Amino acid sequence: MTQRIKFYQTGTLAVGNRLLDEENRTVQSTPERNNSLTSGHRACQGCGEALGARYVVDVAMREAGNKLIAVNATGCLEVFSTPYPESSWRVPWIHSLFGNAPAVATGVAAALRAKGRVDTRVLAQGGDGGTVDIGFGCLSGMFERNDDVLYICYDNEAYMNTGVQRSGSTPPAARTATTPAMGQTKGNVFGQGKNAALIAMAHFIPYVATASVADLHDLEAKVAKAMGMSGARYIHVHVPCPLGWGSKPCDTIRLARLAVETGLFPLFEAEHGEITEVTPIRHKVPVEEYLRPQRRFAHLFGKSADTHVLAAIQQMADRNIENFGLSG
Amino acid sequence: MHKPFAITLDIGTSLANHTGSWRNERPVYVDLMPPCNHACPAGENIQAWLYHAEEGDYEAAWRQLVTDNPLPAVEGRVCYHPCEGACNRGQLDEAVNIHAVERFLGDEALKRGWKIEAGAPTGKHVLVVGAGPSGLSAAYHLRRLGHDVTIHDAGPMAGGMMRFGIPKYRLPRDILDGEIARIVDMGVTIELNSKVSDIPGMMKDGGFDAAFVAVGAHLAKRTDIPAREAGKILDAISVLRDMETDEEPPLLGRRVVVYGGGNTALDMARTAKRLGASEALVVYRRTREQMPAHDIELEEALDEGVILHWLTTIKQIDGTTCTVEKMKVDENGWPQPTGEFETLEADTLVLALGQAVDTSFLKTIPGVAITDDGVIDVDGNMMTGYPGLFAGGDMVPAERTVTVAIGHGKKAARNIDGWLRGEEPATRADARVAGYERLNAWYYTDADKTVQPALNLIRRQTTFDEIHGGLDETNALFEARRCLSCGNCFECDNCYGVCPDNAVIKLGPGKRFEFNYDFCKGCGLCAAECPCGAIDMVAERM
């Protein structure tokens, strides 16, 4: 694969760089960033979701000229950022039920339109539980009506806040509190769960994308692009969870990167139901490198390991690489 | 404040919640020793000058460079660049072409006439004997420190082995002259054709407070080769010297055999080629791997058609016929005779068997010790046993290269300065080397090394034109930006961006970052994601 060298010292891969032109730097690299989710929040050490929310909401704020209302489903993000009486949000923010954030966001957008406040934009956010499972009916409705909301799902692949229960986004073989590593099939089963981004595409909404906390330039570009559009838009952001995945806090970004580099989490963009852009894998790595540092996959390694499971996960990654054309 | 029903607390920001108390490890910014700096015999802070070159601020880069090395245009050409062998980028794709950027900066300085100011006068006067790389380097650094310097050199021109040992095709003389002139412009007096025989006497009579001696190693080593009918036998160091001083180039004939395996042997053979020899043979008694010559020189010599005979000794010479014996390596790596003989035809045999130091004028100085290898013994501060007399370069025990000599000059100057002031010179605080394992190499894009243009082979074989061209402004910038900045922050903003807790404070361009320990939870993401390994995680005391 030939790779165009955009910038020599670090590529465009570091968050910023003193040598980059101002317009090529990320929002996060500037001291003017909004810090929409500010210090003092109670997320665990190395929380991928806190990082993802900081990245997403700061770009959305810039793109909206700081006129943004955020709707937040129940979940980790809501719990750790707003334990009464403290709030970490520096953005108008409203907490919804677990399952109705898309509906509340629709209502906020309708209210703004009714009041003639067309300059104020609406962002809704939730975890994979609130999005892929519980809030999915509301979300599908929001898509189908093409309401003017950008919905962000921070996917940490289980219900982490309530004690790591399986969600519709939990990957096969992963151990959770409800899919223990015991019995005939250890961990989560194969062939279930759902790909929310592909289902969102099936609604033919203006914009769908996947993003990762490991590639900030890519994530910011996608949020900025979505903010430049109107109608229903959906971005699915992969955010590792040290607590639920049993990984080291300092490995959060490394794991997010490995998820992309293995092919397990493809990065793509779609407009009106058609994939328009995929981010090619720079250095392909076997899935084992991604799985091994996570205790939720510990049963795949060691003496009594079932190598078929590892091979099946590798097959999933390979299929993604082929289906999405990730080899560049 | 009036509160709604069942509400008792005032609402406020989470900034009241100092999550720093969760931490059991704290991130700390460090500045480590990059491997290139560590490998540089002249102690150049390569990472630091590349940092400026990356921004296109070539003057700042050059000024950083010359705080350690006064001869970058020379060094960019003749140094065997151990820095590049140590460069971490070599494990990613290819080492940064450091010497090419150094040369570019050196040439820019000459082109633009950048000057260096001498330091505030101290009133001290130092004698330097020898105007080679070591003596010039010492004189330069002493001038920067404000001392007066007078150099005495026995030769007709300054430069030492840079002029009389290194051929023009590797080091054009206008470059050498330009860099020496810049040192002279700092107020260094150079007395040429002035052989010093009594250093203590001269120090006393001339009012010198200290002296640095670096006369190099100019005496060609000989070997006894039985000659039935004496052929023409020369020594390489004299031939190379004659190339500089004589108007007529030395007559070597059509077939030239050079005996030896060092850089001088190869320089000699390559010079012979350029003087019109159709055959230039190098005979060396050991193997290619054991040759003291550097690989680059060997490769270039082979390219130019120099023929190498490894594991061969010259037994006898009879007119133009050399009898050589094949050797084999024993279990200890030493060559042993095999009894197989061959003959080679040679119009001239040139010996390049190494050089010795003329120590005769130092033997009588009380306290000066001479080692078994015939070089001057110095302590860790480069001082001989005679108080105030320092020595360096080829005449002390070390590898004999221009870069080592320049490093000696710097080290001696700093120690002379310390000795004159009665204090120890400062040393670097954190000398840990930033190895490849500290880097997060994912952040660096693959970028191939920029190759310098080279002269075509025919012109290399027939002229003394410089072989390698320089980089220009655009590709020098590209090359400088390939630096990974190992162990030293280069302000990529990664720590600032990846902190989930907004606990990194950006201080602005050139000022780097600071941690806000009130909120840092100690997750270690900043350290893990720092591309260049400039953050350490340190355990908190509980």
Tab-separated table of N, CA, C and O in Angstrom, chain B residues 481-532:
chain	number	residue	atom	x	y	z
B	481	ARG	N	12.801	16.940	9.283
B	481	ARG	CA	11.494	16.564	9.854
B	481	ARG	C	11.329	15.060	10.023
B	481	ARG	O	10.345	14.621	10.599
B	482	ARG	N	12.286	14.303	9.532
B	482	ARG	CA	12.236	12.866	9.786
B	482	ARG	C	12.720	12.538	11.197
B	482	ARG	O	12.565	11.425	11.671
B	483	CYS	N	13.310	13.513	11.866
B	483	CYS	CA	13.810	13.299	13.234
B	483	CYS	C	12.649	12.914	14.144
B	483	CYS	O	11.584	13.522	14.101
B	484	LEU	N	12.873	11.911	14.979
B	484	LEU	CA	11.821	11.448	15.890
B	484	LEU	C	11.872	12.190	17.220
B	484	LEU	O	11.031	11.999	18.076
B	485	SER	N	12.896	12.997	17.413
B	485	SER	CA	13.022	13.792	18.639
B	485	SER	C	13.053	12.901	19.888
B	485	SER	O	12.460	13.238	20.913
B	486	CYS	N	13.747	11.797	19.807
B	486	CYS	CA	13.735	10.790	20.877
B	486	CYS	C	14.028	11.377	22.263
B	486	CYS	O	15.056	11.998	22.473
B	487	GLY	N	13.071	11.159	23.158
B	487	GLY	CA	13.281	11.542	24.555
B	487	GLY	C	13.192	13.023	24.847
B	487	GLY	O	13.485	13.449	25.962
B	488	ASN	N	12.804	13.819	23.861
B	488	ASN	CA	12.689	15.267	24.071
B	488	ASN	C	11.416	15.783	23.410
B	488	ASN	O	11.201	15.553	22.221
B	489	CYS	N	10.619	16.494	24.178
B	489	CYS	CA	9.334	17.008	23.692
B	489	CYS	C	9.536	17.858	22.443
B	489	CYS	O	10.414	18.706	22.397
B	490	PHE	N	8.705	17.598	21.407
B	490	PHE	CA	8.758	18.463	20.221
B	490	PHE	C	7.419	19.149	19.979
B	490	PHE	O	7.154	19.640	18.901
B	491	GLU	N	6.597	19.174	21.017
B	491	GLU	CA	5.330	19.913	20.985
B	491	GLU	C	4.379	19.418	19.901
B	491	GLU	O	3.947	20.166	19.035
B	492	CYS	N	4.050	18.122	19.971
B	492	CYS	CA	3.089	17.550	19.026
B	492	CYS	C	1.679	17.641	19.582
B	492	CYS	O	0.729	17.259	18.911
B	493	ASP	N	1.526	18.114	20.822
B	493	ASP	CA	0.219	18.298	21.479
B	493	ASP	C	-0.470	16.986	21.838
B	493	ASP	O	-1.623	16.994	22.238
B	494	ASN	N	0.212	15.868	21.692
B	494	ASN	CA	-0.476	14.605	21.942
B	494	ASN	C	-0.904	14.458	23.406
B	494	ASN	O	-2.030	14.086	23.697
B	495	CYS	N	-0.018	14.774	24.333
B	495	CYS	CA	-0.370	14.648	25.761
B	495	CYS	C	-1.551	15.566	26.082
B	495	CYS	O	-2.464	15.212	26.817
B	496	TYR	N	-1.487	16.750	25.484
B	496	TYR	CA	-2.524	17.757	25.715
B	496	TYR	C	-3.872	17.267	25.196
B	496	TYR	O	-4.915	17.490	25.810
B	497	GLY	N	-3.835	16.568	24.060
B	497	GLY	CA	-5.078	16.098	23.449
B	497	GLY	C	-5.638	14.847	24.092
B	497	GLY	O	-6.842	14.717	24.229
B	498	VAL	N	-4.772	13.907	24.482
B	498	VAL	CA	-5.294	12.596	24.889
B	498	VAL	C	-5.675	12.514	26.366
B	498	VAL	O	-6.095	11.459	26.836
B	499	CYS	N	-5.532	13.591	27.100
B	499	CYS	CA	-5.880	13.537	28.516
B	499	CYS	C	-7.393	13.592	28.682
B	499	CYS	O	-8.026	14.582	28.326
B	500	PRO	N	-8.025	12.537	29.235
B	500	PRO	CA	-9.477	12.559	29.397
B	500	PRO	C	-9.914	13.560	30.472
B	500	PRO	O	-11.095	13.841	30.605
B	501	ASP	N	-8.954	14.072	31.238
B	501	ASP	CA	-9.281	14.892	32.395
B	501	ASP	C	-8.848	16.347	32.257
B	501	ASP	O	-8.872	17.077	33.238
B	502	ASN	N	-8.445	16.731	31.057
B	502	ASN	CA	-8.008	18.109	30.834
B	502	ASN	C	-6.978	18.523	31.884
B	502	ASN	O	-7.026	19.615	32.430
B	503	ALA	N	-6.034	17.630	32.157
B	503	ALA	CA	-5.061	17.905	33.210
B	503	ALA	C	-3.680	18.245	32.650
B	503	ALA	O	-2.689	18.188	33.349
B	504	VAL	N	-3.649	18.586	31.349
B	504	VAL	CA	-2.384	19.027	30.757
B	504	VAL	C	-2.572	20.475	30.330
B	504	VAL	O	-3.568	20.821	29.705
B	505	ILE	N	-1.634	21.313	30.715
B	505	ILE	CA	-1.740	22.732	30.405
B	505	ILE	C	-0.763	23.054	29.283
B	505	ILE	O	0.425	22.729	29.374
B	506	LYS	N	-1.273	23.651	28.222
B	506	LYS	CA	-0.413	24.025	27.098
B	506	LYS	C	0.134	25.420	27.352
B	506	LYS	O	-0.627	26.369	27.529
B	507	LEU	N	1.437	25.541	27.364
B	507	LEU	CA	2.046	26.812	27.758
B	507	LEU	C	2.344	27.732	26.578
B	507	LEU	O	2.790	28.848	26.761
B	508	GLY	N	2.100	27.223	25.357
B	508	GLY	CA	2.328	28.070	24.185
B	508	GLY	C	3.605	27.690	23.462
B	508	GLY	O	4.431	26.963	24.002
B	509	PRO	N	3.749	28.202	22.211
B	509	PRO	CA	4.859	27.784	21.355
B	509	PRO	C	6.224	27.931	22.033
B	509	PRO	O	6.535	28.978	22.604
B	510	GLY	N	6.990	26.845	21.984
B	510	GLY	CA	8.333	26.862	22.556
B	510	GLY	C	8.372	26.666	24.058
B	510	GLY	O	9.434	26.483	24.642
B	511	LYS	N	7.198	26.708	24.700
B	511	LYS	CA	7.193	26.614	26.173
B	511	LYS	C	6.712	25.252	26.677
B	511	LYS	O	6.633	25.017	27.876
B	512	ARG	N	6.332	24.416	25.748
B	512	ARG	CA	5.918	23.054	26.082
B	512	ARG	C	4.663	22.995	26.968
B	512	ARG	O	3.797	23.846	26.849
B	513	PHE	N	4.619	22.021	27.889
B	513	PHE	CA	3.385	21.736	28.637
B	513	PHE	C	3.683	21.545	30.119
B	513	PHE	O	4.825	21.380	30.522
B	514	GLU	N	2.612	21.533	30.884
B	514	GLU	CA	2.737	21.346	32.322
B	514	GLU	C	1.568	20.462	32.754
B	514	GLU	O	0.502	20.518	32.157
B	515	PHE	N	1.751	19.668	33.792
B	515	PHE	CA	0.629	18.864	34.284
B	515	PHE	C	-0.111	19.626	35.377
B	515	PHE	O	0.491	20.341	36.167
B	516	ASN	N	-1.431	19.441	35.381
B	516	ASN	CA	-2.242	19.986	36.454
B	516	ASN	C	-2.546	18.826	37.403
B	516	ASN	O	-3.472	18.046	37.180
B	517	TYR	N	-1.725	18.716	38.432
B	517	TYR	CA	-1.830	17.554	39.320
B	517	TYR	C	-3.081	17.596	40.206
B	517	TYR	O	-3.398	16.622	40.863
B	518	ASP	N	-3.795	18.703	40.192
B	518	ASP	CA	-5.079	18.752	40.924
B	518	ASP	C	-6.078	17.773	40.303
B	518	ASP	O	-6.943	17.243	40.988
B	519	PHE	N	-5.969	17.590	38.972
B	519	PHE	CA	-6.967	16.783	38.290
B	519	PHE	C	-6.413	15.530	37.635
B	519	PHE	O	-7.172	14.648	37.250
B	520	CYS	N	-5.098	15.452	37.469
B	520	CYS	CA	-4.494	14.281	36.812
B	520	CYS	C	-4.755	13.045	37.659
B	520	CYS	O	-4.371	12.980	38.826
B	521	LYS	N	-5.430	12.035	37.034
B	521	LYS	CA	-5.747	10.804	37.763
B	521	LYS	C	-4.632	9.777	37.651
B	521	LYS	O	-4.724	8.697	38.222
B	522	GLY	N	-3.615	10.107	36.857
B	522	GLY	CA	-2.478	9.192	36.731
B	522	GLY	C	-2.755	8.002	35.848
B	522	GLY	O	-2.183	6.937	36.043
B	523	CYS	N	-3.630	8.167	34.832
B	523	CYS	CA	-3.962	7.020	33.975
B	523	CYS	C	-2.798	6.605	33.096
B	523	CYS	O	-2.715	5.460	32.672
B	524	GLY	N	-1.911	7.546	32.782
B	524	GLY	CA	-0.733	7.207	31.987
B	524	GLY	C	-0.945	7.250	30.486
B	524	GLY	O	-0.063	6.871	29.720
B	525	LEU	N	-2.135	7.727	30.037
B	525	LEU	CA	-2.356	7.814	28.592
B	525	LEU	C	-1.364	8.751	27.924
B	525	LEU	O	-0.871	8.479	26.835
B	526	CYS	N	-1.053	9.865	28.580
B	526	CYS	CA	-0.128	10.829	27.982
B	526	CYS	C	1.236	10.192	27.747
B	526	CYS	O	1.834	10.358	26.685
B	527	ALA	N	1.707	9.428	28.747
B	527	ALA	CA	3.017	8.792	28.613
B	527	ALA	C	2.984	7.713	27.542
B	527	ALA	O	3.905	7.597	26.731
B	528	ALA	N	1.892	6.931	27.517
B	528	ALA	CA	1.806	5.844	26.528
B	528	ALA	C	1.706	6.394	25.110
B	528	ALA	O	2.223	5.809	24.171
B	529	GLU	N	1.036	7.520	24.959
B	529	GLU	CA	0.804	8.059	23.621
B	529	GLU	C	1.815	9.127	23.224
B	529	GLU	O	1.707	9.716	22.156
B	530	CYS	N	2.770	9.426	24.099
B	530	CYS	CA	3.813	10.395	23.717
B	530	CYS	C	4.661	9.753	22.629
B	530	CYS	O	5.291	8.721	22.859
B	531	PRO	N	4.691	10.331	21.422
B	531	PRO	CA	5.443	9.669	20.345
B	531	PRO	C	6.922	9.515	20.679
B	531	PRO	O	7.536	8.523	20.320
B	532	CYS	N	7.492	10.497	21.372
B	532	CYS	CA	8.950	10.522	21.499
B	532	CYS	C	9.446	10.064	22.865
B	532	CYS	O	10.643	10.137	23.138
